[in-house]
mmCIF file of C-alpha atoms in Angstrom:
data_model
loop_
_atom_site.group_PDB
_atom_site.id
_atom_site.type_symbol
_atom_site.label_atom_id
_atom_site.label_comp_id
_atom_site.label_asym_id
_atom_site.label_seq_id
_atom_site.Cartn_x
_atom_site.Cartn_y
_atom_site.Cartn_z
ATOM 1 C CA MET A 1 62.793 -109.773 53.327
ATOM 2 C CA VAL A 2 65.703 -110.889 55.340
ATOM 3 C CA MET A 3 69.044 -111.959 53.493
ATOM 4 C CA SER A 4 71.135 -114.756 53.616
ATOM 5 C CA ASP A 5 73.910 -112.933 55.751
ATOM 6 C CA GLY A 6 71.182 -111.496 58.681
ATOM 7 C CA SER A 7 70.268 -108.010 56.981
ATOM 8 C CA ILE A 8 67.088 -107.083 56.082
ATOM 9 C CA LYS A 9 65.992 -105.498 53.411
ATOM 10 C CA GLN A 10 62.740 -103.310 52.880
ATOM 11 C CA ILE A 11 60.009 -103.574 50.376
ATOM 12 C CA VAL A 12 57.389 -101.410 49.710
ATOM 13 C CA ASP A 13 54.752 -102.343 47.317
ATOM 14 C CA GLN A 14 52.030 -100.829 45.344
ATOM 15 C CA ASP A 15 48.643 -101.321 46.131
ATOM 16 C CA VAL A 16 47.056 -104.348 44.083
ATOM 17 C CA GLU A 17 43.155 -104.610 43.016
ATOM 18 C CA SER A 18 40.811 -106.794 44.480
ATOM 19 C CA PRO A 19 39.398 -109.913 43.252
ATOM 20 C CA ILE A 20 37.008 -109.498 40.465
ATOM 21 C CA SER A 21 34.060 -112.084 41.227
ATOM 22 C CA ILE A 22 31.907 -112.871 37.657
ATOM 23 C CA GLN A 23 28.601 -113.618 38.881
ATOM 24 C CA GLU A 24 26.765 -113.899 35.904
ATOM 25 C CA TRP A 25 27.081 -115.278 32.045
ATOM 26 C CA ASP A 26 25.836 -115.986 28.757
ATOM 27 C CA LEU A 27 25.547 -119.959 27.602
ATOM 28 C CA SER A 28 26.067 -120.751 24.198
ATOM 29 C CA LEU A 29 25.630 -124.686 24.449
ATOM 30 C CA GLU A 30 26.228 -127.032 21.655
ATOM 31 C CA SER A 31 24.708 -130.258 22.458
ATOM 32 C CA TRP A 32 25.438 -133.139 21.308
ATOM 33 C CA GLY A 33 23.318 -136.338 20.048
ATOM 34 C CA PRO A 34 22.765 -139.603 18.109
ATOM 35 C CA ASP A 35 22.515 -138.849 13.967
ATOM 36 C CA GLU A 36 19.946 -141.044 12.456
ATOM 37 C CA SER A 37 20.165 -140.147 9.082
ATOM 38 C CA VAL A 38 23.884 -141.506 9.404
ATOM 39 C CA ASN A 39 24.854 -143.471 12.821
ATOM 40 C CA ASP A 40 23.624 -146.651 10.712
ATOM 41 C CA VAL A 41 26.759 -146.386 8.334
ATOM 42 C CA ASN A 42 29.252 -144.330 11.148
ATOM 43 C CA PRO A 43 27.904 -144.747 14.524
ATOM 44 C CA THR A 44 30.336 -141.944 16.232
ATOM 45 C CA ILE A 45 29.350 -139.047 14.470
ATOM 46 C CA SER A 46 27.193 -136.773 16.238
ATOM 47 C CA LYS A 47 24.114 -133.991 15.492
ATOM 48 C CA LYS A 48 25.335 -130.513 16.538
ATOM 49 C CA THR A 49 22.402 -128.223 18.118
ATOM 50 C CA THR A 50 23.380 -124.999 19.592
ATOM 51 C CA VAL A 51 20.942 -122.961 22.298
ATOM 52 C CA LEU A 52 21.682 -120.000 23.939
ATOM 53 C CA PHE A 53 21.121 -118.950 27.218
ATOM 54 C CA ASN A 54 21.619 -115.155 28.450
ATOM 55 C CA HIS A 55 22.120 -113.618 32.561
ATOM 56 C CA VAL A 56 23.068 -117.490 33.424
ATOM 57 C CA ALA A 57 24.258 -117.227 37.288
ATOM 58 C CA THR A 58 27.886 -118.741 38.166
ATOM 59 C CA GLY A 59 26.627 -121.758 39.787
ATOM 60 C CA THR A 60 24.384 -123.076 37.753
ATOM 61 C CA THR A 61 24.297 -126.428 36.040
ATOM 62 C CA TRP A 62 23.513 -127.272 32.629
ATOM 63 C CA ASP A 63 20.528 -129.335 34.168
ATOM 64 C CA GLN A 64 19.095 -126.419 36.186
ATOM 65 C CA LEU A 65 18.992 -123.973 33.073
ATOM 66 C CA PRO A 66 15.622 -122.971 32.154
ATOM 67 C CA ALA A 67 15.194 -124.306 28.721
ATOM 68 C CA THR A 68 11.848 -123.429 27.187
ATOM 69 C CA THR A 69 9.308 -125.804 25.427
ATOM 70 C CA GLU A 70 11.059 -125.386 21.839
ATOM 71 C CA GLN A 71 14.430 -125.313 22.948
ATOM 72 C CA LEU A 72 13.898 -128.619 24.362
ATOM 73 C CA LYS A 73 12.791 -130.054 20.866
ATOM 74 C CA GLN A 74 14.974 -128.129 19.566
ATOM 75 C CA LEU A 75 17.877 -130.282 21.558
ATOM 76 C CA GLU A 76 15.449 -133.250 21.178
ATOM 77 C CA VAL A 77 15.284 -134.545 24.708
ATOM 78 C CA ASN A 78 13.360 -134.672 27.220
ATOM 79 C CA SER A 79 14.787 -132.108 29.882
ATOM 80 C CA MET A 80 18.089 -130.421 30.686
ATOM 81 C CA ALA A 81 19.841 -133.013 32.278
ATOM 82 C CA ASP A 82 19.694 -135.064 29.404
ATOM 83 C CA VAL A 83 22.166 -132.807 27.446
ATOM 84 C CA SER A 84 26.153 -133.462 26.152
ATOM 85 C CA GLY A 85 28.101 -130.794 24.335
ATOM 86 C CA ILE A 86 30.475 -127.970 24.687
ATOM 87 C CA GLY A 87 28.866 -124.824 26.471
ATOM 88 C CA THR A 88 30.461 -121.301 25.914
ATOM 89 C CA TYR A 89 30.642 -119.260 28.570
ATOM 90 C CA SER A 90 31.226 -115.032 27.880
ATOM 91 C CA ALA A 91 30.861 -112.384 29.953
ATOM 92 C CA THR A 92 32.871 -109.024 30.924
ATOM 93 C CA PHE A 93 34.827 -107.100 33.888
ATOM 94 C CA THR A 94 36.270 -104.139 34.852
ATOM 95 C CA LEU A 95 39.745 -103.134 35.521
ATOM 96 C CA SER A 96 41.062 -99.834 36.814
ATOM 97 C CA GLU A 97 42.028 -96.943 34.284
ATOM 98 C CA ASP A 98 45.586 -96.989 35.552
ATOM 99 C CA TRP A 99 46.042 -100.916 34.743
ATOM 100 C CA ASN A 100 49.603 -101.285 33.244
ATOM 101 C CA ILE A 101 52.107 -103.623 32.338
ATOM 102 C CA ASN A 102 53.599 -104.192 35.700
ATOM 103 C CA ASN A 103 49.618 -105.901 36.451
ATOM 104 C CA GLY A 104 48.103 -109.145 35.689
ATOM 105 C CA ALA A 105 45.873 -110.986 36.888
ATOM 106 C CA TYR A 106 44.962 -115.218 37.167
ATOM 107 C CA PHE A 107 41.239 -116.440 36.312
ATOM 108 C CA ASN A 108 40.223 -119.134 38.859
ATOM 109 C CA PHE A 109 37.612 -121.368 38.633
ATOM 110 C CA ALA A 110 35.612 -124.527 40.055
ATOM 111 C CA LYS A 111 33.775 -126.554 37.538
ATOM 112 C CA ASN A 112 32.257 -129.759 38.192
ATOM 113 C CA GLU A 113 34.132 -133.182 38.453
ATOM 114 C CA ASN A 114 32.873 -134.401 34.883
ATOM 115 C CA ASP A 115 34.023 -131.297 32.916
ATOM 116 C CA GLU A 116 37.257 -129.990 31.149
ATOM 117 C CA VAL A 117 37.957 -126.415 31.057
ATOM 118 C CA VAL A 118 39.621 -126.462 27.446
ATOM 119 C CA GLU A 119 40.638 -122.712 26.110
ATOM 120 C CA VAL A 120 40.011 -119.521 27.646
ATOM 121 C CA THR A 121 39.925 -116.182 25.146
ATOM 122 C CA ILE A 122 40.427 -112.726 26.637
ATOM 123 C CA ASN A 123 39.237 -109.853 24.333
ATOM 124 C CA GLY A 124 39.849 -111.905 21.454
ATOM 125 C CA ASN A 125 43.107 -114.115 21.819
ATOM 126 C CA VAL A 126 42.509 -117.608 22.678
ATOM 127 C CA ILE A 127 45.063 -118.964 24.877
ATOM 128 C CA HIS A 128 45.491 -122.959 24.022
ATOM 129 C CA ASN A 129 47.208 -125.659 25.795
ATOM 130 C CA ILE A 130 45.023 -124.727 29.064
ATOM 131 C CA ASP A 131 45.839 -127.638 31.621
ATOM 132 C CA THR A 132 43.127 -129.450 32.199
ATOM 133 C CA PHE A 133 43.894 -130.219 35.791
ATOM 134 C CA ALA A 134 44.438 -126.765 36.291
ATOM 135 C CA THR A 135 41.896 -124.547 37.587
ATOM 136 C CA SER A 136 43.799 -121.306 37.203
ATOM 137 C CA VAL A 137 45.052 -119.263 33.541
ATOM 138 C CA ASP A 138 46.941 -116.796 33.812
ATOM 139 C CA LEU A 139 45.102 -114.124 31.537
ATOM 140 C CA SER A 140 48.170 -110.392 32.348
ATOM 141 C CA HIS A 141 49.221 -110.303 28.472
ATOM 142 C CA TYR A 142 45.697 -110.002 27.082
ATOM 143 C CA LEU A 143 44.463 -107.975 29.230
ATOM 144 C CA VAL A 144 43.510 -103.645 29.133
ATOM 145 C CA ALA A 145 42.424 -100.916 31.502
ATOM 146 C CA GLY A 146 38.876 -100.474 31.197
ATOM 147 C CA GLU A 147 36.593 -103.777 30.047
ATOM 148 C CA ASN A 148 37.813 -106.694 29.123
ATOM 149 C CA THR A 149 35.844 -109.625 27.309
ATOM 150 C CA ILE A 150 36.604 -113.455 28.491
ATOM 151 C CA SER A 151 35.270 -116.615 27.167
ATOM 152 C CA VAL A 152 35.170 -120.140 28.245
ATOM 153 C CA LYS A 153 35.004 -123.397 26.544
ATOM 154 C CA VAL A 154 33.705 -126.164 28.999
ATOM 155 C CA ASP A 155 33.632 -130.131 27.709
ATOM 156 C CA SER A 156 31.329 -132.137 29.417
ATOM 157 C CA THR A 157 31.449 -135.896 28.862
ATOM 158 C CA ILE A 158 29.132 -137.905 26.477
ATOM 159 C CA THR A 159 27.446 -139.675 29.826
ATOM 160 C CA ASN A 160 24.116 -137.697 29.661
ATOM 161 C CA ARG A 161 22.777 -138.161 26.282
ATOM 162 C CA PHE A 162 23.949 -141.546 25.622
ATOM 163 C CA ASN A 163 22.399 -142.574 29.341
ATOM 164 C CA ALA A 164 18.668 -140.948 27.593
ATOM 165 C CA THR A 165 19.285 -142.395 24.570
ATOM 166 C CA HIS A 166 19.494 -145.951 26.346
ATOM 167 C CA GLN A 167 16.867 -145.356 28.850
ATOM 168 C CA SER A 168 19.154 -145.188 32.025
ATOM 169 C CA ALA A 169 18.686 -142.846 35.256
ATOM 170 C CA ASP A 170 22.517 -142.443 35.956
ATOM 171 C CA ARG A 171 23.286 -138.682 34.815
ATOM 172 C CA THR A 172 26.303 -136.679 35.765
ATOM 173 C CA THR A 173 26.228 -132.837 36.242
ATOM 174 C CA HIS A 174 28.142 -129.814 34.185
ATOM 175 C CA GLY A 175 29.109 -126.152 34.477
ATOM 176 C CA LEU A 176 31.404 -123.565 35.758
ATOM 177 C CA MET A 177 30.614 -123.418 39.829
ATOM 178 C CA SER A 178 32.658 -120.492 40.313
ATOM 179 C CA THR A 179 34.627 -117.537 39.034
ATOM 180 C CA VAL A 180 36.540 -115.188 40.194
ATOM 181 C CA VAL A 181 39.375 -112.844 38.356
ATOM 182 C CA THR A 182 42.259 -112.226 40.954
ATOM 183 C CA PRO A 183 44.562 -109.437 39.981
ATOM 184 C CA TYR A 184 48.664 -109.943 40.874
ATOM 185 C CA GLN A 185 51.913 -107.082 40.689
ATOM 186 C CA ASP A 186 55.117 -108.230 39.858
ATOM 187 C CA THR A 187 57.719 -106.188 41.671
ATOM 188 C CA MET A 188 61.680 -105.863 40.701
ATOM 189 C CA LEU A 189 64.220 -106.033 43.025
ATOM 190 C CA ILE A 190 67.889 -105.563 41.788
ATOM 191 C CA THR A 191 70.601 -106.555 44.783
ATOM 192 C CA HIS A 192 74.584 -105.570 44.003
ATOM 193 C CA ALA A 193 76.960 -108.591 44.377
ATOM 194 C CA GLU A 194 79.495 -108.225 46.205
ATOM 195 C CA GLN A 195 82.237 -106.837 43.744
ATOM 196 C CA PRO A 196 85.220 -109.013 42.929
ATOM 197 C CA GLU A 197 88.709 -108.169 44.474
ATOM 198 C CA ASP A 198 90.790 -106.327 42.989
ATOM 199 C CA PRO A 199 93.996 -108.550 42.843
ATOM 200 C CA SER A 200 96.737 -105.311 42.785
ATOM 201 C CA SER A 201 95.255 -104.212 46.060
ATOM 202 C CA THR A 202 96.006 -107.687 47.216
ATOM 203 C CA PRO A 203 99.555 -108.084 48.846
ATOM 204 C CA SER A 204 101.280 -110.936 47.993
ATOM 205 C CA GLN A 205 102.420 -114.061 49.987
ATOM 206 C CA GLY A 206 105.617 -113.031 51.147
ATOM 207 C CA GLU A 207 104.093 -109.061 51.592
ATOM 208 C CA GLN A 208 102.013 -110.508 53.954
ATOM 209 C CA GLY A 209 104.203 -112.000 56.074
ATOM 210 C CA SER A 210 105.764 -108.623 56.321
ATOM 211 C CA SER A 211 102.779 -106.699 56.900
ATOM 212 C CA SER A 212 101.842 -104.526 59.701
ATOM 213 C CA GLN A 213 98.232 -104.790 58.860
ATOM 214 C CA GLY A 214 98.849 -108.440 59.925
ATOM 215 C CA SER A 215 95.475 -109.515 58.614
ATOM 216 C CA ASP A 216 93.421 -111.195 55.155
ATOM 217 C CA TYR A 217 91.559 -108.331 52.896
ATOM 218 C CA THR A 218 87.611 -109.759 53.382
ATOM 219 C CA GLY A 219 86.201 -106.598 51.403
ATOM 220 C CA ASN A 220 82.687 -104.843 52.437
ATOM 221 C CA THR A 221 80.554 -107.536 54.265
ATOM 222 C CA ASP A 222 77.627 -105.350 54.435
ATOM 223 C CA SER A 223 77.341 -105.754 50.825
ATOM 224 C CA VAL A 224 74.695 -108.620 49.240
ATOM 225 C CA LYS A 225 75.977 -111.547 47.945
ATOM 226 C CA THR A 226 75.256 -112.961 45.079
ATOM 227 C CA GLY A 227 72.874 -115.914 45.500
ATOM 228 C CA ASP A 228 71.167 -114.746 48.496
ATOM 229 C CA VAL A 229 67.914 -117.106 49.453
ATOM 230 C CA VAL A 230 64.776 -114.297 49.816
ATOM 231 C CA PRO A 231 62.305 -116.441 51.978
ATOM 232 C CA ILE A 232 58.874 -114.405 50.802
ATOM 233 C CA ALA A 233 56.057 -116.117 49.585
ATOM 234 C CA GLY A 234 55.293 -114.894 45.960
ATOM 235 C CA ILE A 235 58.793 -115.345 44.243
ATOM 236 C CA ALA A 236 58.306 -116.474 40.508
ATOM 237 C CA THR A 237 61.667 -115.735 39.417
ATOM 238 C CA VAL A 238 65.338 -115.519 40.311
ATOM 239 C CA LEU A 239 67.965 -114.698 38.180
ATOM 240 C CA ALA A 240 71.627 -114.755 39.156
ATOM 241 C CA ALA A 241 74.108 -112.328 37.428
ATOM 242 C CA ALA A 242 78.103 -111.835 37.389
ATOM 243 C CA VAL A 243 76.965 -108.509 39.461
ATOM 244 C CA SER A 244 73.513 -108.250 40.440
ATOM 245 C CA THR A 245 70.547 -110.550 41.324
ATOM 246 C CA VAL A 246 67.097 -109.976 40.037
ATOM 247 C CA ILE A 247 64.360 -111.184 42.474
ATOM 248 C CA VAL A 248 60.610 -110.367 40.694
ATOM 249 C CA THR A 249 58.030 -110.760 44.066
ATOM 250 C CA ARG A 250 54.413 -111.383 43.001
ATOM 251 C CA LYS A 251 51.826 -109.640 45.198
ATOM 252 C CA LYS A 252 48.291 -110.555 44.980
ATOM 253 C CA LYS A 253 45.230 -109.739 47.446
#
């Protein structure tokens, strides 16, 4: 790490766990469709029917789900390509036994362009206010050593069910396309600032003219000054104080 005064500081990072690819999920799919019993009065009300699919491979779109004849009848559709609604994906993954508060992890995902990830729950803790344009969520505060449980709620558009009801052939695809938990580690660095000049040790203006030293006080040129800019990838936070600079670096594989 090169400081602004040209000095070089060495950082020794701890090993970071490798990314964990979640290959399989259990999927609870809540299908939304017309409700003939009330739609004559209120067409905005949808009939909601939930079906379960176990061991769904990541990257499987909803139209590829192996629905049984009974499930299609339950959903009141001819095929899974006609389904719109909300899918809740659940899975587990394992972190090392030495996992601690200095470690964190992102949940990185890819989805179809017609979907929105609206909620992520980790070990029973719901992460609200998900940025629907983002493709990652920080899980850090809720992770534990050993087994962790995650669920992801995906909203689709109503396009497929609407088009199926109105005899249109247009369809959109839905589902999680890739899912990876990427661990990282925060490392805090504290660099001491240059100490303020002691007025009692500085010659007065008159004394400077007759001083045998013949030079101004310059202080210790080897110290690192507050405000040094550190060009290192992954810096998350820089907190400047009167006597030190705190730098947090984030490392991931």
